[in-house]
mmCIF file of C-alpha atoms and ligand atoms in Angstrom:
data_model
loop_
_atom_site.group_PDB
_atom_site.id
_atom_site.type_symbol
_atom_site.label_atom_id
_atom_site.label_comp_id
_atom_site.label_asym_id
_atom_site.label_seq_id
_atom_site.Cartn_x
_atom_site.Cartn_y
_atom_site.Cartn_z
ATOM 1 C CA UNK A 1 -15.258 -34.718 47.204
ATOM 2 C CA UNK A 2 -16.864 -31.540 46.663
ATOM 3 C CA UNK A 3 -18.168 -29.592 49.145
ATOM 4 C CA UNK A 4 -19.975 -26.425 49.496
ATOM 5 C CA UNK A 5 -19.000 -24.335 52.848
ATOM 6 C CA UNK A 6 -21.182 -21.391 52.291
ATOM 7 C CA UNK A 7 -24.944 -22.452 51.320
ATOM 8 C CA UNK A 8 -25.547 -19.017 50.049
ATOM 9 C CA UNK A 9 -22.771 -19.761 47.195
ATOM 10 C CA UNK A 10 -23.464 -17.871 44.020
ATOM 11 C CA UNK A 11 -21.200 -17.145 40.970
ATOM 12 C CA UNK A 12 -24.060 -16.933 38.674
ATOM 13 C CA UNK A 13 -23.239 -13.348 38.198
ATOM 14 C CA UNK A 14 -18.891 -14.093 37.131
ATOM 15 C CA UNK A 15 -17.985 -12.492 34.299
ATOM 16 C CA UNK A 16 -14.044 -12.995 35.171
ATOM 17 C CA UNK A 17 -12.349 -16.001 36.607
ATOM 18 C CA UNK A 18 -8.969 -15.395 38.561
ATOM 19 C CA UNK A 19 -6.388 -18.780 38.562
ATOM 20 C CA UNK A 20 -3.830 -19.143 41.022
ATOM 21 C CA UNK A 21 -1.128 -21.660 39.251
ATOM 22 C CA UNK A 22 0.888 -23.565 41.459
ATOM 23 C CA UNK A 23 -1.091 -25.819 43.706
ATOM 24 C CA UNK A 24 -4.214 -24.644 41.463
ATOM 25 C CA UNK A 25 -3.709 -25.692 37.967
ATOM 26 C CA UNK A 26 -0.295 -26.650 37.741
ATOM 27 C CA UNK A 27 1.586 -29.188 39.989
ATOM 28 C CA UNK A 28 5.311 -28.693 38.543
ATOM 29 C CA UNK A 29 6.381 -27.082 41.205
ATOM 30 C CA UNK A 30 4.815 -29.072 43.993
ATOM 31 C CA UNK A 31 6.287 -30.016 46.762
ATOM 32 C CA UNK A 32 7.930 -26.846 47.087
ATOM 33 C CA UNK A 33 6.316 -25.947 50.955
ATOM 34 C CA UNK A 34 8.577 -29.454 51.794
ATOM 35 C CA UNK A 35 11.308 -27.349 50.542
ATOM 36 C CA UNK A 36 10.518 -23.627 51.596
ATOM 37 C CA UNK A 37 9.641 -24.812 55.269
ATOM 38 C CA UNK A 38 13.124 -27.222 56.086
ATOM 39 C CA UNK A 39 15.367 -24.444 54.573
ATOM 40 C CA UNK A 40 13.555 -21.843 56.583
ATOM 41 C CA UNK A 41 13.436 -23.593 59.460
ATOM 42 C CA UNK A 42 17.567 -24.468 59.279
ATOM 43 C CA UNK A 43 18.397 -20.529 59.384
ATOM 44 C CA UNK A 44 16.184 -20.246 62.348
ATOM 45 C CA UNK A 45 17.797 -23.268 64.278
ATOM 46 C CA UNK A 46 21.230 -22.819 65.782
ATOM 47 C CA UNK A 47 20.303 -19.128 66.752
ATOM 48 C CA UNK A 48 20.559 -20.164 70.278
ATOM 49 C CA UNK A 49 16.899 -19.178 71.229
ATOM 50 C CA UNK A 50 16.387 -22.886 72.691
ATOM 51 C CA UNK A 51 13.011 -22.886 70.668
ATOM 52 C CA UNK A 52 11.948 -26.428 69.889
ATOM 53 C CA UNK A 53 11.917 -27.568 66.420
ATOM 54 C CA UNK A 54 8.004 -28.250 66.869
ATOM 55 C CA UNK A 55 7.954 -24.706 67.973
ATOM 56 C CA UNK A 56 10.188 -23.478 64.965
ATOM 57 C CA UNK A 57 8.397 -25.656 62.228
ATOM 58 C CA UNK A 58 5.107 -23.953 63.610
ATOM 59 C CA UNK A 59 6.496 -20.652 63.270
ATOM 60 C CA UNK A 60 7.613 -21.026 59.802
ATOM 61 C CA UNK A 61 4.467 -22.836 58.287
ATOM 62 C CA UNK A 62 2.671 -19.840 59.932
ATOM 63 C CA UNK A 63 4.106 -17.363 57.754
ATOM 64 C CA UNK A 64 4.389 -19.815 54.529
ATOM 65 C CA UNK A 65 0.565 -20.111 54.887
ATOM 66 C CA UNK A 66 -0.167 -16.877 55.319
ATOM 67 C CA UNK A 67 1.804 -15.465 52.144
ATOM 68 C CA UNK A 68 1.127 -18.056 50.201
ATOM 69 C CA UNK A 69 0.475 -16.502 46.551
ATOM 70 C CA UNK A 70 1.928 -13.784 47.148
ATOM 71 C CA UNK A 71 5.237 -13.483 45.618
ATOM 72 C CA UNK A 72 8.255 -15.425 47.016
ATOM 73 C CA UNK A 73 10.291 -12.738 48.039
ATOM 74 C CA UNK A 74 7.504 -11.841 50.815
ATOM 75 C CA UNK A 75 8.345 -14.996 52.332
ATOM 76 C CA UNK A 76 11.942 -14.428 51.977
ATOM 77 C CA UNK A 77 11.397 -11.060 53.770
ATOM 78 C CA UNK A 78 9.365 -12.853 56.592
ATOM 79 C CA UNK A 79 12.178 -15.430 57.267
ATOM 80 C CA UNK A 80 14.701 -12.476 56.887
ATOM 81 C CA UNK A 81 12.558 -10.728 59.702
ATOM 82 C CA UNK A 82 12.328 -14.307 61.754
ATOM 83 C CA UNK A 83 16.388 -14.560 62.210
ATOM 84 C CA UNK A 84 17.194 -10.809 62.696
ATOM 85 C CA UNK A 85 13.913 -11.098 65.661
ATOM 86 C CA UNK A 86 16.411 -13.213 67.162
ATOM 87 C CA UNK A 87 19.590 -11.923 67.156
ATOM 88 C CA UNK A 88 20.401 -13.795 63.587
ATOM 89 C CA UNK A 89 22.224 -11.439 60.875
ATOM 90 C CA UNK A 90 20.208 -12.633 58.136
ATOM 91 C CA UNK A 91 21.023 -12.627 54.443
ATOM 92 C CA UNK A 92 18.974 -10.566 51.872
ATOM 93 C CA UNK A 93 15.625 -11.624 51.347
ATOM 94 C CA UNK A 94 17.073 -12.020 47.167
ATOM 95 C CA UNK A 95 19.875 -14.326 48.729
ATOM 96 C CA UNK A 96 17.029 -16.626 50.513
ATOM 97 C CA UNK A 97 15.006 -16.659 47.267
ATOM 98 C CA UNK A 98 17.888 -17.684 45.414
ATOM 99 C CA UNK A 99 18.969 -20.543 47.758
ATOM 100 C CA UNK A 100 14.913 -21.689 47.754
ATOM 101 C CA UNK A 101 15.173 -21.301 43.928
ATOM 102 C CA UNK A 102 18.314 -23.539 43.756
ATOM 103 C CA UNK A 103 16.911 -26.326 46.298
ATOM 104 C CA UNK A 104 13.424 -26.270 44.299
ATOM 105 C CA UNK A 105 14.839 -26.954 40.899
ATOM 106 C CA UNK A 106 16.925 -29.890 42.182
ATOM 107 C CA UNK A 107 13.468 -31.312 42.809
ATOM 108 C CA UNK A 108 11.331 -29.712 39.784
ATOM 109 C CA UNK A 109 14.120 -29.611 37.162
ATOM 110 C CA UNK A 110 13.475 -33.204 35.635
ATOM 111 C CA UNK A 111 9.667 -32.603 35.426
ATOM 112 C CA UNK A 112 10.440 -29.358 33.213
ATOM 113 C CA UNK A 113 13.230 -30.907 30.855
ATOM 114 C CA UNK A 114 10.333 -34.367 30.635
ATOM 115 C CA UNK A 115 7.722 -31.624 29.478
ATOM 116 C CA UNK A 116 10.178 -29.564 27.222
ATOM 117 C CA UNK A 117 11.386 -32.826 25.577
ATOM 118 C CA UNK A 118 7.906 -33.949 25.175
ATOM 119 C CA UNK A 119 8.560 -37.455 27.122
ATOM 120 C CA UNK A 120 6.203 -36.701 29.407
ATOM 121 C CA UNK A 121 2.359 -34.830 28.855
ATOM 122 C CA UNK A 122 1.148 -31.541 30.318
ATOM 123 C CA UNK A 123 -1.791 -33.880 32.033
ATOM 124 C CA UNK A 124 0.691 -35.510 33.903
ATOM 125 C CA UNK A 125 1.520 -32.203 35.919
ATOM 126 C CA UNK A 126 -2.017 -30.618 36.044
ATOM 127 C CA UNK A 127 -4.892 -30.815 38.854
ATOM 128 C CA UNK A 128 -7.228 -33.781 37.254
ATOM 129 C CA UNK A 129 -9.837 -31.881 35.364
ATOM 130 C CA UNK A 130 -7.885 -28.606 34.866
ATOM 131 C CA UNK A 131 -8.490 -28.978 31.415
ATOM 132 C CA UNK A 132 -12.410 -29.730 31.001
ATOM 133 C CA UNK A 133 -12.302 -27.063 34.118
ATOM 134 C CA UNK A 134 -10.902 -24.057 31.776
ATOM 135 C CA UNK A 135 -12.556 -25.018 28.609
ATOM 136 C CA UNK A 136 -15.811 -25.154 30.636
ATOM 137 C CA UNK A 137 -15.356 -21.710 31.874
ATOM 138 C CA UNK A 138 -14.464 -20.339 27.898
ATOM 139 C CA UNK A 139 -17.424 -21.913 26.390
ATOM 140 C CA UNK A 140 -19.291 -20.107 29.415
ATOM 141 C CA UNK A 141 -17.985 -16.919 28.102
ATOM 142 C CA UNK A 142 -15.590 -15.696 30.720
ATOM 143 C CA UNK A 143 -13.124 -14.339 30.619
ATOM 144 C CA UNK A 144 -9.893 -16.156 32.517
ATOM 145 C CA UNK A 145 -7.028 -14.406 34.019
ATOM 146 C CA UNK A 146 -3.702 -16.317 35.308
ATOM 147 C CA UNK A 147 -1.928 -14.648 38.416
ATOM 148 C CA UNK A 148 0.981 -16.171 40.224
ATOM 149 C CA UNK A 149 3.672 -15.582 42.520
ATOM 150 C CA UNK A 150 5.704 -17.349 40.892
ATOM 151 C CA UNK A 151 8.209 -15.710 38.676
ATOM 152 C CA UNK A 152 6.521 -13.800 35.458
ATOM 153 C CA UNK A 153 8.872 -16.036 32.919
ATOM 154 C CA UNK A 154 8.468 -18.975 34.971
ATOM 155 C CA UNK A 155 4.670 -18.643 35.298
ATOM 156 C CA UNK A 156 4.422 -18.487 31.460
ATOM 157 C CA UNK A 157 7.153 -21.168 30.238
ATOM 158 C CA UNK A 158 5.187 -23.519 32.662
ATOM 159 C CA UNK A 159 1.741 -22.338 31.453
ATOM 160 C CA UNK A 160 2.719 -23.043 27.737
ATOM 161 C CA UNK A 161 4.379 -26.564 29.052
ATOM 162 C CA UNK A 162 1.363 -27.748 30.445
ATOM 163 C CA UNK A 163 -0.617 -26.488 27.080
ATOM 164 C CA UNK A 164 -3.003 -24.202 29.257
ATOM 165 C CA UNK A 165 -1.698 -21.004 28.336
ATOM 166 C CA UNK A 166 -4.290 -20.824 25.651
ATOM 167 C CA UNK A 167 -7.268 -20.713 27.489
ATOM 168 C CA UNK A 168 -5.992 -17.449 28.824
ATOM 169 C CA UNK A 169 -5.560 -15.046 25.607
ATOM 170 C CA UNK A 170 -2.450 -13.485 27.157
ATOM 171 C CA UNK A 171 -3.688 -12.677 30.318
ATOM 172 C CA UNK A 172 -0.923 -14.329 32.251
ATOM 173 C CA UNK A 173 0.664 -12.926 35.283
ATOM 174 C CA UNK A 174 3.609 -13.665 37.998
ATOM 175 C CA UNK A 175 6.012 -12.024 40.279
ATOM 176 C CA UNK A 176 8.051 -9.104 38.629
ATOM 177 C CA UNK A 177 11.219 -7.676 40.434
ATOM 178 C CA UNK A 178 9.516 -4.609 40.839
ATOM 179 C CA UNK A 179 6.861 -5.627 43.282
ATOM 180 C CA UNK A 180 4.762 -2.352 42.966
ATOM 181 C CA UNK A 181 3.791 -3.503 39.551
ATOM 182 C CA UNK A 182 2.080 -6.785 39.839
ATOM 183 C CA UNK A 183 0.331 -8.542 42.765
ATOM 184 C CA UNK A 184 -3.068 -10.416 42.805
ATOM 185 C CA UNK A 185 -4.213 -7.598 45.239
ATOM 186 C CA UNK A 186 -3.286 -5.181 42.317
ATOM 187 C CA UNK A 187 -5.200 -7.457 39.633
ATOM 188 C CA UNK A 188 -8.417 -7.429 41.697
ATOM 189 C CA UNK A 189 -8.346 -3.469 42.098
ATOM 190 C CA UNK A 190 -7.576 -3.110 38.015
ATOM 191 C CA UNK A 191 -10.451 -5.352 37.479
ATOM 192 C CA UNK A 192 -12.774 -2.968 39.072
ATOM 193 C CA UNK A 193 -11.097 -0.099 39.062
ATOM 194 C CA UNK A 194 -10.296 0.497 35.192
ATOM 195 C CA UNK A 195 -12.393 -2.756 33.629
ATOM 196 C CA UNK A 196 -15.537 -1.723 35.554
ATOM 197 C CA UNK A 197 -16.174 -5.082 37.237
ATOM 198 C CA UNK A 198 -18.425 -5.199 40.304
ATOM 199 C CA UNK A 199 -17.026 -7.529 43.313
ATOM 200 C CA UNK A 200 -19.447 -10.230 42.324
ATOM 201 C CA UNK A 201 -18.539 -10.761 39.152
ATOM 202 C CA UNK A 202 -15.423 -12.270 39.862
ATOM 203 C CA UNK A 203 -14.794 -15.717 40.488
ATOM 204 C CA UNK A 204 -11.422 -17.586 41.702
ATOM 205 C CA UNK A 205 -9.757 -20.604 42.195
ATOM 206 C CA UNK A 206 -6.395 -20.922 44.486
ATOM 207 C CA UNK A 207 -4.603 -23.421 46.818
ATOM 208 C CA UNK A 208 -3.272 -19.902 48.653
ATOM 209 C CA UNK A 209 -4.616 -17.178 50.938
ATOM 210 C CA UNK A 210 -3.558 -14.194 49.434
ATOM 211 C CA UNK A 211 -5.855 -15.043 46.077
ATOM 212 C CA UNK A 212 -9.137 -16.291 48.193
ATOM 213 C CA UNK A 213 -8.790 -13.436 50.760
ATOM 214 C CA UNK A 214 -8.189 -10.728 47.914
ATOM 215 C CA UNK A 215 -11.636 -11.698 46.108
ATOM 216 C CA UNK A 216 -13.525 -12.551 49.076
ATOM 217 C CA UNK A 217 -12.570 -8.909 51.020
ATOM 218 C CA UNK A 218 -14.453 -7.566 47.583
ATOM 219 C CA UNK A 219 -17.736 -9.704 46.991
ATOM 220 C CA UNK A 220 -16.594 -12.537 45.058
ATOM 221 C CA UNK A 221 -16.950 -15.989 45.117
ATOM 222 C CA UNK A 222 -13.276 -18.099 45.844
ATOM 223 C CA UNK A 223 -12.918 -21.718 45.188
ATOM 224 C CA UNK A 224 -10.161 -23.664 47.568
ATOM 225 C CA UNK A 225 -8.564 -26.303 45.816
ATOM 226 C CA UNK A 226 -7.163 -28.632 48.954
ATOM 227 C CA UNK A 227 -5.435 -31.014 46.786
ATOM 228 C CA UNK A 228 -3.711 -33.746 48.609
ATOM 229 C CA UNK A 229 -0.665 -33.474 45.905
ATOM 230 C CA UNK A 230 0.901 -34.930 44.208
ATOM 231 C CA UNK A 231 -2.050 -37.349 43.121
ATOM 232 C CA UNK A 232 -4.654 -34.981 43.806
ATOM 233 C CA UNK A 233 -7.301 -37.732 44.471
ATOM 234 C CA UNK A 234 -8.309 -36.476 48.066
ATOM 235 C CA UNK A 235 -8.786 -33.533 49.929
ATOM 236 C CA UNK A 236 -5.867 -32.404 52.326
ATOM 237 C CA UNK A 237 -7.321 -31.385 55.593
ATOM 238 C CA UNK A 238 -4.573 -28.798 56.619
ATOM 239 C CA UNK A 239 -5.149 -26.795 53.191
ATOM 240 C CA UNK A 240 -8.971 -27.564 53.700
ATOM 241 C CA UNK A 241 -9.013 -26.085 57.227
ATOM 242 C CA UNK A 242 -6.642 -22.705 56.046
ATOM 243 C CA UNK A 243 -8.264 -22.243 52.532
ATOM 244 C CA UNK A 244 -12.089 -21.931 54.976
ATOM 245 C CA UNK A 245 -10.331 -20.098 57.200
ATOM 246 C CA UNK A 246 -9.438 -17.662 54.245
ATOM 247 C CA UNK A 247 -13.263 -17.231 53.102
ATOM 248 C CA UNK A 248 -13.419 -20.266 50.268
ATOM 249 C CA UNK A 249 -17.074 -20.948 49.379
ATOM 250 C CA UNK A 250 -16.554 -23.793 47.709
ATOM 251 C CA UNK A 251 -13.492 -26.794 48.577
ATOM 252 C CA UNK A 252 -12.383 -29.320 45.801
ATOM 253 C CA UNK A 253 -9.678 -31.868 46.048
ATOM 254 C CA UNK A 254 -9.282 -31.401 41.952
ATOM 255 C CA UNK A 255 -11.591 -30.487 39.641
ATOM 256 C CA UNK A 256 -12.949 -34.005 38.306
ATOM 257 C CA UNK A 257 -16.941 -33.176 39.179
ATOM 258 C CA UNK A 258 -17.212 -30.523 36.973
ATOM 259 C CA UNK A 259 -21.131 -31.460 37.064
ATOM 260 C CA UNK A 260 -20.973 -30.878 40.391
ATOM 261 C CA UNK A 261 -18.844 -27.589 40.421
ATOM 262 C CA UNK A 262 -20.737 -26.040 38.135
ATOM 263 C CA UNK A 263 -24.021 -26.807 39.765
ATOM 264 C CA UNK A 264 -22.680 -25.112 43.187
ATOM 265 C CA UNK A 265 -21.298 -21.784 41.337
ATOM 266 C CA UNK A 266 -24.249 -21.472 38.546
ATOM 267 C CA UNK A 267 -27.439 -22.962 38.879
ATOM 268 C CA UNK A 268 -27.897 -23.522 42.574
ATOM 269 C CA UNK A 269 -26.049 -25.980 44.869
ATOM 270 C CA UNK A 270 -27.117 -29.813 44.673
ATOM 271 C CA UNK A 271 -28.144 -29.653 41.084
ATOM 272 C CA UNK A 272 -26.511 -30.683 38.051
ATOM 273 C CA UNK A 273 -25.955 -28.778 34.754
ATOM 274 C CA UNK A 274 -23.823 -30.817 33.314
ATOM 275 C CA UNK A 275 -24.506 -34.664 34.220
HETATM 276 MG MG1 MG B 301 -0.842 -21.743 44.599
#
């Protein structure tokens, strides 16, 4: 269900959406905290600090959370900085990607190679309603950006897999090895810096932190999307409670009422445009 967590919600002003991916839009890759947070959580056991495992598993979803959509290697540096905190000699943040990369596509690989072969359709691994959702927003006349942090090749195979890429013109973005180039925090300041967008005229939709708090800390309206994955049918009450804690406006479990989602962002919470 829908529901509207500041009453003063307004994106009747958005001229520019912002998509997270994973989590958002796309759900071949989910799943992945259940693999990020166990692996994490083995390098910081057996480091003799007698921490529970309650204790350690708190730890770790801590910084997960807090880095989510940012790019993986942050998280990678934060787990790096966990084990050598105490006493560990931990490998390279790249070697802890790679190993989360490896684990990950054990679980993901059979989606991608069902999607490349065509035995299985893009709906199958979007959010219900991402489509209606992003055609909605192009007949509105804005203009849609997609930002990951995700790999850059990744993030577009994926996008072009799950036939979305289109509704973006290009403007698809994910992690890049050099990390000064592209972040969501760098998108945001482009957008007003150099396309002469005011705060409020941007709009965004994540499952992550990093994208809500980077367009709320400027004036803009965020969307949460809690989705209790993978069936997306419900709202998942530990997103629901981080995403509000972030600054989201507005929390959806998928984007289904798009009656209802656009009457909260554009005409005025409680009535519907679309119906
Ligand atoms: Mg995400």
């Amino acid at each position: 269900m829908l529901e509207i967590i500041s009453p003063a919600t307004s994106a009747a002003k958005a001229r520019v959406v912002i998509f997270d991916f994973d989590g958002t839009l796309s759900l071949i890759r989910s799943g992945w905290m259940d693999v990020m947070v166990p692996m994490c959580i083995q390098q910081l056991s057996g480091l003799g600090t007698g921490e529970s495992e309650e204790t350690l598993k708190s730890v770790v979803e801590d910084f997960v959370w807090r880095l989510t959509g940012k790019e993986t290697i942050y998280q990678m540096m934060a787990l790096a900085d966990a084990v050598a905190r105490r006493g560990g000699k931990p490998l390279t943040p790249a070697e802890y990607k790679k190993m989360y990369l490896d684990r990950l596509w054990t679980r993901i690989e059979s989606r991608i190679v069902s999607l490349r072969t065509g035995s299985a359709s893009p709906e199958t691994y979007l959010v219900p309603g991402s489509r209606k959702l992003l055609e909605h927003l192009n007949e509105r006349g804005l203009t849609l950006y997609l930002a990951s942090g995700t790999d850059d090749a990744n993030v577009r195979e994926e996008a072009a897999l799950l036939d979305v890429a289109k509704y973006f013109r290009g403007r698809v973005y994910g992690a890049l090895d050099d990390l000064t180039s592209f972040s969501k925090a760098i998108l945001v300041r482009k957008l007003l810096a150099e396309a002469g967008h005011r705060g409020d005229e941007l709009l965004v939709f994540g499952d992550g932190y990093v994208e809500i708090e980077e367009v709320k800390k400027v004036g803009g309206t965020a969307v949460g999307v809690a989705s209790a994955e993978p069936e997306c049918r419900v709202t998942d009450e530990w997103k629901r409670k981080r995403l509000i804690g972030a600054g989201a406006d507005v929390i959806v479990p998928n984007f289904e009422d798009l009656g209802g989602l656009d009457a909260a962002l554009f005409t005025g919470a409680g009535v519907s445009a679309l119906s």
